[in-house]
Coordinates of N, CA, C and O in Angstrom, one line a residue:
L1 N -9.3 19.6 -7.4 CA -7.7 19.8 -7.5 C -7.6 19.1 -8.7 O -6.9 19.1 -9.9
T2 N -8.3 17.8 -8.8 CA -8.7 17.2 -10.2 C -8.8 17.5 -11.5 O -8.2 17.4 -12.4
T3 N -8.8 19.1 -11.4 CA -9.8 20.1 -12.4 C -8.0 20.3 -13.1 O -7.9 21.2 -14.3
D4 N -7.0 20.6 -11.9 CA -5.6 21.4 -12.0 C -4.7 20.0 -12.9 O -3.3 20.5 -12.8
L5 N -5.1 18.8 -13.1 CA -4.0 17.6 -13.7 C -3.5 18.2 -14.6 O -5.0 18.8 -15.5
P6 N -2.4 17.8 -15.1 CA -1.9 18.3 -16.5 C -2.3 17.5 -17.6 O -3.1 16.5 -16.8
E7 N -2.5 17.5 -18.4 CA -3.7 16.7 -19.6 C -3.0 15.2 -19.2 O -1.7 14.7 -19.3
R8 N -3.9 14.3 -19.5 CA -4.0 12.7 -19.6 C -3.1 12.0 -17.7 O -2.5 11.2 -17.7
G9 N -3.3 13.2 -17.0 CA -2.7 12.8 -15.7 C -4.1 12.0 -14.8 O -5.3 12.7 -15.4
R10 N -3.9 11.5 -13.9 CA -5.0 11.0 -13.2 C -4.3 10.5 -11.6 O -3.5 11.0 -11.7
M11 N -5.6 10.8 -10.5 CA -5.2 10.9 -8.9 C -6.0 10.1 -8.5 O -7.1 10.2 -8.9
R12 N -5.8 9.4 -7.8 CA -6.4 8.2 -6.7 C -5.7 8.9 -5.0 O -4.9 9.3 -5.1
S13 N -7.1 9.0 -4.5 CA -6.6 9.0 -2.9 C -7.5 7.5 -2.4 O -8.3 7.1 -2.6
Y14 N -6.9 7.3 -1.0 CA -7.2 6.2 -0.4 C -7.0 6.8 1.2 O -5.9 7.2 1.5
L15 N -7.7 5.6 2.1 CA -7.3 5.9 3.4 C -6.2 4.5 4.2 O -5.7 3.7 3.1
S16 N -5.5 5.1 5.0 CA -4.6 4.6 5.4 C -3.9 4.8 6.9 O -4.4 6.3 7.3
T17 N -4.3 4.2 7.6 CA -4.7 3.9 8.8 C -3.8 2.7 10.0 O -3.7 1.5 9.8
T18 N -3.7 3.0 11.1 CA -2.8 1.6 11.9 C -4.0 1.5 12.8 O -4.6 3.0 13.7
T19 N -4.4 0.6 13.1 CA -5.5 0.5 14.2 C -5.6 -1.5 14.6 O -4.8 -1.8 13.8
E20 N -6.4 -1.6 15.2 CA -6.6 -2.8 16.4 C -7.7 -3.3 15.4 O -9.0 -3.1 15.2
I21 N -7.5 -4.4 15.1 CA -8.5 -5.1 14.4 C -9.2 -6.9 15.7 O -7.9 -7.0 16.3
T22 N -9.8 -7.0 15.9 CA -10.6 -8.4 16.3 C -11.7 -9.3 15.8 O -12.2 -8.7 15.1
A23 N -11.1 -10.2 16.0 CA -11.9 -11.2 15.7 C -13.5 -11.7 16.1 O -13.3 -11.3 16.9
A24 N -14.2 -12.1 15.0 CA -15.3 -12.2 15.9 C -15.0 -13.6 16.8 O -16.0 -13.3 17.6
D25 N -14.5 -14.3 16.3 CA -14.3 -15.7 17.7 C -13.0 -14.8 18.5 O -12.1 -14.8 18.5
A26 N -13.3 -14.8 19.4 CA -12.1 -14.2 20.5 C -11.4 -15.1 20.8 O -10.0 -14.2 21.3
R27 N -11.4 -16.3 20.3 CA -9.9 -17.1 20.4 C -9.0 -16.9 19.4 O -7.9 -16.8 19.8
D28 N -9.5 -16.1 18.4 CA -8.0 -15.8 17.5 C -7.7 -14.4 17.7 O -6.6 -14.2 17.2
G29 N -8.0 -13.6 18.7 CA -7.7 -12.8 19.1 C -7.5 -11.1 18.6 O -8.7 -11.0 18.0
R30 N -6.3 -10.2 18.7 CA -6.5 -9.4 18.2 C -5.1 -8.5 17.6 O -4.4 -9.4 18.1
M31 N -5.2 -7.6 16.8 CA -3.9 -7.3 16.8 C -3.9 -5.9 15.9 O -5.1 -5.7 15.2
Y32 N -2.8 -5.4 15.7 CA -2.6 -3.8 15.3 C -2.3 -4.3 13.6 O -1.4 -4.7 13.5
V33 N -3.0 -3.6 12.8 CA -2.7 -3.7 11.5 C -2.6 -2.4 10.7 O -2.7 -0.9 11.6
T34 N -1.8 -2.2 9.7 CA -2.3 -0.6 8.9 C -3.4 -1.5 7.9 O -3.4 -2.2 6.9
F35 N -4.6 -0.1 8.1 CA -5.6 -0.4 7.3 C -5.7 0.6 6.3 O -5.4 1.2 6.6
T36 N -6.2 -0.2 4.7 CA -6.0 0.9 4.1 C -7.3 0.3 3.1 O -7.6 -1.1 2.7
D37 N -8.1 1.2 2.2 CA -8.8 0.8 1.1 C -8.0 1.2 -0.1 O -8.4 1.1 -1.6
A38 N -6.5 1.2 -0.3 CA -5.8 1.3 -1.4 C -5.9 0.5 -2.4 O -6.2 -1.4 -2.2
P39 N -6.4 0.8 -3.9 CA -6.3 0.1 -5.1 C -5.2 -0.6 -5.3 O -4.6 -0.1 -6.3
I40 N -4.9 -1.3 -4.6 CA -3.5 -2.3 -5.3 C -3.5 -2.3 -6.3 O -2.3 -3.3 -6.9
G41 N -4.7 -2.9 -7.2 CA -4.6 -3.8 -8.4 C -4.4 -2.5 -9.6 O -4.3 -2.6 -10.5
D42 N -4.0 -1.5 -9.3 CA -4.6 -0.3 -10.3 C -2.8 0.1 -10.4 O -2.0 -0.1 -9.5
A43 N -2.6 0.1 -11.7 CA -1.3 0.4 -12.2 C -0.7 1.5 -11.6 O 1.2 1.2 -11.5
M44 N -0.9 2.4 -10.8 CA -0.4 3.6 -9.8 C 0.1 3.1 -9.1 O 1.0 3.5 -8.4
L45 N -0.1 1.7 -8.2 CA 0.4 1.4 -7.2 C 1.1 0.2 -7.3 O 1.2 -0.7 -6.8
A46 N 1.4 -0.4 -8.8 CA 2.0 -1.4 -9.2 C 3.0 -1.6 -8.8 O 3.9 -0.5 -8.5
G47 N 3.8 -2.6 -7.9 CA 4.9 -3.1 -7.4 C 5.1 -2.2 -5.8 O 6.2 -2.7 -5.2
S48 N 3.7 -1.9 -5.1 CA 4.1 -1.4 -4.0 C 3.1 -3.1 -3.0 O 4.0 -2.6 -2.1
I49 N 2.9 -3.5 -3.5 CA 2.6 -5.0 -3.0 C 3.7 -6.2 -3.8 O 3.0 -6.0 -4.6
D50 N 3.9 -7.0 -2.6 CA 4.2 -8.5 -3.6 C 2.9 -9.3 -2.8 O 2.5 -9.6 -1.7
V51 N 2.3 -9.6 -3.7 CA 1.1 -10.7 -4.4 C 2.0 -12.1 -3.9 O 2.5 -12.9 -4.8
L52 N 1.4 -12.5 -3.0 CA 2.4 -14.0 -2.7 C 1.2 -15.6 -2.8 O 1.2 -16.1 -3.1
D53 N -0.1 -14.9 -2.7 CA -1.3 -16.0 -3.2 C -2.2 -14.9 -3.3 O -2.9 -14.5 -2.7
G54 N -3.4 -15.4 -4.4 CA -4.2 -15.1 -5.3 C -4.0 -14.3 -5.7 O -3.4 -13.7 -6.5
R55 N -5.2 -12.9 -5.0 CA -4.7 -11.2 -6.5 C -5.1 -10.4 -5.6 O -6.1 -10.7 -4.4
A56 N -5.2 -9.5 -6.0 CA -5.8 -8.0 -5.3 C -6.8 -8.2 -4.9 O -8.5 -8.5 -6.4
P57 N -7.4 -7.7 -4.2 CA -9.3 -7.4 -3.9 C -10.4 -6.4 -4.7 O -9.8 -5.6 -4.9
E58 N -11.5 -7.0 -4.5 CA -12.4 -6.1 -4.7 C -13.2 -5.7 -3.6 O -13.3 -6.1 -2.8
V59 N -14.4 -4.6 -4.3 CA -15.4 -4.9 -2.7 C -15.9 -6.0 -2.3 O -16.6 -6.7 -3.1
G60 N -15.9 -6.0 -0.8 CA -16.7 -7.3 -0.6 C -15.5 -8.0 -0.4 O -15.8 -9.5 0.6
E61 N -14.2 -8.1 -0.6 CA -13.3 -9.3 -0.4 C -11.9 -8.1 0.4 O -12.2 -7.0 0.1
V62 N -11.0 -8.8 1.1 CA -9.6 -8.3 1.6 C -8.3 -9.0 1.2 O -8.8 -10.2 0.2
F63 N -7.2 -7.9 1.6 CA -6.0 -8.4 0.9 C -5.3 -8.5 2.0 O -5.5 -7.6 2.9
I64 N -4.9 -9.6 2.7 CA -4.0 -10.0 4.1 C -2.5 -9.7 3.9 O -2.0 -10.2 2.9
D65 N -1.8 -9.7 4.9 CA -0.2 -10.4 4.8 C -0.3 -11.7 5.8 O -1.3 -11.9 6.3
P66 N 0.5 -12.3 5.5 CA 0.9 -13.6 6.1 C 0.6 -13.6 7.4 O 0.1 -14.0 8.3
T67 N 1.0 -12.8 8.2 CA 0.7 -12.4 9.8 C -0.5 -12.5 10.5 O -1.2 -13.5 11.0
V68 N -1.1 -11.3 9.4 CA -3.0 -11.8 9.4 C -3.9 -13.3 9.5 O -4.0 -13.7 10.0
A69 N -2.7 -13.3 7.9 CA -3.5 -14.6 7.8 C -3.4 -16.0 9.1 O -4.2 -16.7 9.1
D70 N -2.1 -15.9 9.7 CA -1.5 -16.9 10.7 C -2.6 -16.7 11.6 O -2.8 -17.4 12.7
R71 N -2.7 -15.8 12.2 CA -3.3 -14.9 13.4 C -4.9 -15.3 13.4 O -5.0 -15.7 14.4
F72 N -5.2 -15.4 12.2 CA -7.0 -15.4 12.3 C -7.3 -17.0 11.2 O -8.2 -17.3 11.4
G73 N -5.9 -17.5 11.1 CA -6.3 -18.9 10.6 C -7.3 -18.7 8.9 O -8.0 -20.0 8.8
V74 N -6.5 -18.0 8.6 CA -7.2 -17.8 7.0 C -6.4 -18.1 5.9 O -5.4 -17.8 6.0
G75 N -7.3 -18.4 4.7 CA -6.4 -18.5 3.8 C -7.2 -17.7 2.4 O -8.4 -17.3 2.8
V76 N -6.9 -17.5 1.4 CA -7.5 -17.6 0.3 C -8.9 -18.1 -0.2 O -8.6 -19.1 -0.2
G77 N -9.6 -17.3 0.1 CA -11.2 -17.6 -0.3 C -11.7 -18.2 1.0 O -12.8 -18.8 1.0
A78 N -11.5 -18.0 1.9 CA -11.8 -18.3 3.3 C -12.5 -16.7 3.5 O -12.3 -16.2 3.2
E79 N -13.3 -17.0 4.8 CA -14.0 -15.7 5.2 C -13.3 -15.2 6.4 O -12.9 -16.0 7.5
L80 N -13.1 -13.8 6.4 CA -12.6 -13.0 7.4 C -13.8 -12.3 8.1 O -14.1 -11.7 7.8
V81 N -13.6 -12.5 9.6 CA -15.0 -12.2 10.1 C -14.1 -11.3 11.4 O -13.9 -12.2 12.3
L82 N -14.6 -10.4 11.4 CA -13.8 -8.8 12.7 C -15.4 -8.3 13.4 O -16.3 -8.1 12.6
D83 N -15.1 -8.5 14.7 CA -15.8 -7.6 15.3 C -15.4 -5.7 15.1 O -16.2 -5.6 15.6
R84 N -14.1 -5.9 15.1 CA -13.3 -4.9 15.1 C -12.6 -4.8 13.9 O -11.9 -4.9 14.1
P85 N -13.0 -3.5 12.7 CA -13.9 -3.1 12.5 C -15.1 -4.1 12.2 O -14.9 -5.2 11.5
A86 N -16.1 -4.0 12.4 CA -17.2 -4.8 11.8 C -17.4 -5.6 10.3 O -17.9 -4.5 9.9
G87 N -17.1 -7.0 10.0 CA -17.7 -7.1 8.9 C -17.1 -8.4 8.5 O -16.1 -8.9 9.2
T88 N -17.8 -9.1 7.5 CA -17.1 -10.3 7.1 C -16.8 -9.9 5.4 O -17.3 -9.0 4.7
W89 N -15.7 -10.2 5.1 CA -15.0 -10.6 3.9 C -14.2 -11.5 3.4 O -13.7 -12.4 4.4
T90 N -14.4 -11.8 2.2 CA -13.8 -13.3 1.4 C -12.3 -12.8 1.1 O -12.0 -11.4 0.7
V91 N -11.3 -13.6 1.5 CA -9.6 -13.4 1.5 C -9.3 -13.5 0.1 O -9.7 -14.8 -0.4
A92 N -9.3 -12.6 -0.7 CA -8.9 -12.7 -2.1 C -8.0 -12.9 -2.1 O -7.0 -13.4 -3.7
G93 N -6.6 -12.3 -1.4 CA -5.1 -12.8 -1.9 C -4.4 -12.6 -0.5 O -4.5 -11.8 0.4
I94 N -3.2 -13.1 -0.3 CA -2.1 -12.7 1.1 C -0.5 -12.4 -0.1 O -0.7 -12.7 -1.0
G95 N -0.5 -11.0 0.7 CA 1.0 -10.7 0.4 C 1.4 -9.8 1.2 O 1.0 -9.8 2.1
R96 N 2.3 -8.4 1.1 CA 2.8 -7.9 1.9 C 3.7 -6.5 1.4 O 3.8 -6.8 0.0
S97 N 3.9 -5.8 1.7 CA 4.3 -4.6 1.5 C 5.5 -4.5 1.2 O 6.4 -4.9 1.8
R98 N 5.8 -4.1 0.1 CA 7.4 -4.1 -0.9 C 8.9 -3.6 0.3 O 9.4 -3.6 0.2
V99 N 7.9 -2.0 0.6 CA 8.8 -1.7 1.7 C 8.5 -1.9 3.2 O 9.4 -1.6 3.3
R100 N 7.7 -2.2 3.7 CA 7.5 -2.4 5.0 C 7.2 -3.8 5.2 O 6.4 -4.0 5.0
H101 N 7.9 -5.2 5.1 CA 7.9 -6.3 5.2 C 7.3 -6.6 6.3 O 6.3 -7.9 6.3
S102 N 7.4 -6.2 7.5 CA 6.7 -6.7 8.5 C 5.7 -6.3 9.1 O 5.0 -6.7 10.1
E103 N 5.2 -5.3 8.4 CA 4.3 -4.3 8.8 C 2.5 -5.7 8.3 O 2.5 -6.4 7.4
A104 N 1.6 -5.1 9.4 CA 0.4 -6.3 9.7 C -0.7 -5.1 8.2 O -0.8 -4.0 8.8
L105 N -1.2 -6.2 7.4 CA -1.6 -5.2 6.7 C -3.0 -6.1 6.1 O -3.4 -7.0 6.4
L106 N -4.0 -4.8 6.1 CA -5.4 -5.6 5.4 C -5.9 -4.4 5.0 O -6.0 -3.2 5.0
V107 N -6.0 -4.5 3.6 CA -6.9 -3.9 2.5 C -7.8 -4.4 2.1 O -8.3 -5.4 1.9
V108 N -8.8 -3.3 2.3 CA -10.3 -3.5 2.0 C -11.4 -2.4 1.5 O -11.2 -1.3 1.6
P109 N -11.4 -2.4 0.0 CA -11.5 -1.8 -1.5 C -12.7 -1.0 -0.5 O -13.7 -2.1 -0.4
G110 N -13.4 0.0 -0.9 CA -14.7 0.2 -0.6 C -15.4 0.6 0.7 O -16.0 1.0 1.1
F111 N -14.1 0.4 1.6 CA -14.7 0.5 3.2 C -14.7 2.2 3.6 O -14.2 3.0 2.9
D112 N -16.0 2.3 3.8 CA -16.5 3.2 4.6 C -15.6 4.8 5.4 O -15.8 3.6 6.5
H113 N -14.8 5.2 5.1 CA -13.7 6.1 5.7 C -14.3 6.4 7.2 O -13.6 7.0 7.9
E114 N -15.5 7.0 6.8 CA -16.6 7.9 8.0 C -16.6 6.9 9.2 O -16.5 7.2 10.3
R115 N -16.1 5.1 9.2 CA -16.0 4.3 10.0 C -15.0 4.4 11.1 O -15.0 3.6 12.1
I116 N -14.2 5.3 10.5 CA -12.8 5.6 11.0 C -13.1 7.0 11.6 O -13.1 7.8 10.7
A117 N -12.7 7.2 13.1 CA -12.8 8.8 13.7 C -11.9 9.0 12.9 O -10.7 9.2 12.8
G118 N -12.1 10.7 12.8 CA -11.3 11.8 12.0 C -10.3 11.5 12.2 O -9.1 11.8 11.4
D119 N -9.6 11.7 13.3 CA -8.1 12.2 14.0 C -7.5 10.5 13.9 O -6.1 10.8 14.1
Y120 N -8.2 9.9 13.4 CA -7.0 8.6 13.1 C -6.7 8.3 11.6 O -6.6 7.2 11.2
R121 N -7.5 8.7 11.1 CA -7.8 9.0 9.3 C -6.7 9.3 8.7 O -6.3 10.5 8.9
T122 N -5.8 9.0 7.8 CA -4.6 9.2 6.8 C -5.3 9.2 5.1 O -5.4 8.1 5.2
T123 N -5.3 9.9 5.0 CA -6.1 10.2 2.7 C -4.2 10.6 2.1 O -3.9 11.6 2.7
T124 N -3.8 9.3 1.3 CA -2.5 9.0 1.0 C -3.8 9.6 -0.7 O -4.5 8.7 -1.3
T125 N -2.6 10.7 -1.5 CA -3.2 10.8 -2.6 C -1.9 10.2 -3.8 O -1.0 11.4 -3.4
V126 N -2.4 9.9 -4.8 CA -1.1 9.4 -5.4 C -1.7 9.8 -6.9 O -2.7 9.9 -7.4
V127 N -0.8 10.3 -7.7 CA -1.3 11.1 -8.9 C 0.1 10.4 -10.3 O 1.3 10.3 -10.1
D128 N -0.4 10.5 -11.6 CA 0.0 10.1 -12.2 C 0.2 10.5 -13.7 O -1.1 11.4 -13.8
L129 N 1.2 11.3 -13.9 CA 1.3 12.1 -14.8 C 1.7 11.3 -16.3 O 2.9 10.3 -15.6
P130 N 1.8 11.8 -17.3 CA 2.4 11.0 -18.7 C 3.9 11.3 -18.5 O 4.5 12.1 -18.4
D131 N 4.4 9.7 -19.2 CA 5.6 10.2 -19.2 C 6.6 11.7 -19.9 O 8.0 12.0 -19.6
D132 N 5.3 11.9 -20.7 CA 6.2 13.3 -21.7 C 5.9 14.7 -21.2 O 6.0 15.4 -21.6
A133 N 5.2 14.6 -19.9 CA 4.6 16.0 -19.2 C 5.8 16.8 -18.9 O 7.2 16.6 -19.0
D134 N 5.7 17.6 -19.3 CA 6.6 19.0 -19.2 C 7.2 19.2 -17.9 O 5.9 19.5 -16.7
P135 N 8.7 18.8 -17.5 CA 9.1 19.2 -16.1 C 8.3 20.3 -15.1 O 8.6 19.9 -14.2
G136 N 8.3 21.2 -16.2 CA 8.2 22.4 -14.9 C 6.5 22.5 -14.7 O 6.2 22.9 -13.4
V137 N 5.7 21.9 -15.8 CA 4.6 21.5 -15.0 C 4.1 20.5 -14.2 O 3.5 21.0 -13.2
V138 N 5.3 19.4 -14.4 CA 5.1 18.7 -12.9 C 5.7 19.2 -12.2 O 5.0 19.4 -10.4
S139 N 6.9 20.0 -11.7 CA 6.8 20.7 -10.7 C 6.0 21.8 -9.9 O 6.0 21.8 -8.7
E140 N 5.6 22.3 -10.9 CA 4.5 23.5 -9.8 C 3.2 23.0 -9.8 O 2.8 23.3 -8.6
F141 N 2.8 21.6 -10.4 CA 1.6 20.6 -9.8 C 2.0 20.3 -8.5 O 1.7 20.5 -7.6
G142 N 3.3 19.9 -8.5 CA 3.8 19.0 -7.4 C 3.8 20.1 -6.0 O 3.5 19.9 -4.8
A143 N 4.3 21.4 -6.4 CA 4.3 21.9 -5.3 C 3.0 23.1 -5.4 O 2.6 23.0 -3.3
R144 N 1.9 22.7 -5.4 CA 0.8 23.2 -4.9 C 0.6 21.9 -3.8 O -0.3 22.2 -2.8
F145 N 0.7 20.8 -4.0 CA 0.3 19.8 -3.3 C 1.9 20.3 -1.8 O 1.8 19.5 -0.5
G146 N 2.6 21.0 -1.9 CA 3.6 21.1 -0.6 C 5.0 19.9 -0.6 O 5.2 19.9 0.3
G147 N 4.6 18.9 -1.4 CA 5.6 17.7 -1.6 C 6.1 17.9 -2.7 O 7.1 18.9 -3.3
L148 N 6.9 15.9 -2.7 CA 8.3 16.3 -3.2 C 7.6 15.9 -4.8 O 6.5 15.5 -4.6
T149 N 8.2 15.7 -5.7 CA 8.1 15.1 -7.4 C 8.9 14.6 -7.6 O 10.1 14.7 -7.1
R150 N 8.9 13.4 -8.4 CA 9.8 11.9 -8.7 C 9.8 12.2 -10.1 O 8.8 12.1 -10.8
F151 N 10.5 12.1 -11.1 CA 10.5 11.7 -12.6 C 11.2 10.5 -12.9 O 11.4 10.0 -13.6
A152 N 11.2 9.3 -11.9 CA 11.5 8.2 -12.1 C 10.4 7.2 -11.4 O 9.6 7.9 -10.5
P153 N 10.1 5.7 -11.7 CA 9.4 4.9 -11.1 C 9.4 5.0 -10.0 O 10.8 4.7 -9.4
P154 N 8.3 4.8 -8.9 CA 8.9 4.9 -7.3 C 9.5 3.7 -6.6 O 10.2 4.1 -6.0
Y155 N 9.7 2.5 -7.7 CA 10.9 1.5 -6.7 C 12.0 1.6 -7.6 O 12.9 0.9 -7.1
E156 N 12.3 2.1 -8.3 CA 13.6 2.2 -8.7 C 14.4 3.2 -8.1 O 14.2 4.5 -7.8
D157 N 15.4 2.7 -7.6 CA 17.1 3.6 -6.9 C 17.8 3.4 -7.5 O 18.9 2.3 -7.5
S158 N 18.3 4.6 -8.4 CA 19.5 4.1 -9.1 C 21.0 4.0 -8.6 O 22.0 3.4 -8.6
T159 N 20.9 4.5 -6.4 CA 22.3 4.5 -5.8 C 22.5 2.7 -5.6 O 22.9 2.0 -4.9
M160 N 21.1 2.0 -5.6 CA 21.3 0.5 -5.5 C 22.3 0.0 -6.3 O 22.9 -1.1 -6.4
S161 N 22.2 0.2 -7.2 CA 23.1 -0.2 -8.2 C 24.7 0.2 -8.4 O 25.6 -1.1 -8.5
T162 N 24.7 1.3 -8.1 CA 25.5 1.8 -7.3 C 26.5 0.9 -6.3 O 27.8 0.5 -6.3
L163 N 25.6 0.9 -5.6 CA 25.9 0.0 -4.0 C 26.7 -1.1 -4.5 O 27.6 -1.3 -4.0
A164 N 25.6 -1.9 -5.1 CA 25.9 -3.3 -5.6 C 27.4 -3.4 -6.3 O 28.2 -4.2 -6.0
W165 N 27.3 -2.5 -7.0 CA 28.4 -2.4 -7.8 C 29.8 -2.4 -7.1 O 31.3 -2.9 -7.6
G166 N 29.8 -1.5 -6.2 CA 30.8 -1.0 -5.5 C 31.1 -2.1 -4.4 O 32.3 -2.2 -4.3
W167 N 30.2 -2.8 -3.5 CA 30.5 -4.3 -2.7 C 31.1 -5.2 -3.9 O 31.9 -5.6 -3.1
V168 N 30.6 -5.7 -5.0 CA 31.1 -6.3 -5.8 C 32.6 -5.8 -6.1 O 34.0 -7.0 -6.0
G169 N 33.1 -4.9 -6.9 CA 34.6 -4.3 -6.4 C 34.9 -4.5 -4.9 O 36.5 -4.7 -5.3
G170 N 34.5 -4.2 -4.1 CA 35.4 -4.5 -2.9 C 35.7 -6.0 -2.3 O 36.8 -5.7 -2.0
V171 N 35.0 -6.7 -3.2 CA 35.2 -8.3 -2.5 C 36.1 -9.0 -3.4 O 37.1 -9.2 -2.9
L172 N 35.8 -8.3 -4.8 CA 37.3 -8.5 -5.7 C 38.8 -7.7 -5.7 O 39.2 -8.8 -5.2
A173 N 38.6 -6.6 -4.6 CA 40.3 -6.3 -4.6 C 40.3 -6.8 -3.0 O 42.0 -7.0 -2.5
L174 N 39.5 -7.6 -2.1 CA 40.0 -8.1 -1.1 C 40.0 -9.3 -1.6 O 41.3 -10.0 -1.4
L175 N 39.9 -10.0 -2.4 CA 40.7 -11.6 -2.8 C 41.7 -11.4 -3.5 O 42.2 -12.4 -3.6
A176 N 41.6 -10.2 -4.4 CA 43.2 -10.2 -4.8 C 44.2 -10.2 -3.9 O 45.4 -9.9 -4.6
V177 N 43.9 -9.3 -3.1 CA 45.3 -9.3 -1.9 C 45.1 -10.4 -0.9 O 45.9 -11.3 -1.0

């Protein structure tokens, strides 16, 4: 499918699943997280994660959200040692999803997808096309996926501006009365 990309386009795929993680030290317990190897440092996913401390992880490191950090008593630079999935990683950063702030998150670059049972694995594919790509070519490419295509940055929401000004107008009208 990557050979069908419009010129100067690129595609990335990553694992995403909800799973239980268990600390090697049973006192630290267990919790359910969104487990992914999403390349959160890649420009294609820029803005999807709020980095609160540290940076995006590299292979051998993890990025966690504050609830995981609190539950397992780790911070940036500390080792996170898990029994499930088995491994030891250095915490490179702490942050949260911009879309789902309450989501417990564990980002592990380079994680072997085969370690997650096939029925529980979800692969997400993101595509970056040049700004000057022909809209017809973009729509045709998107249709091959059976999905939607967007012609705006993923976190730009023009209705929010309209709603905000509508709210301001409503408050001003209420004050005038």
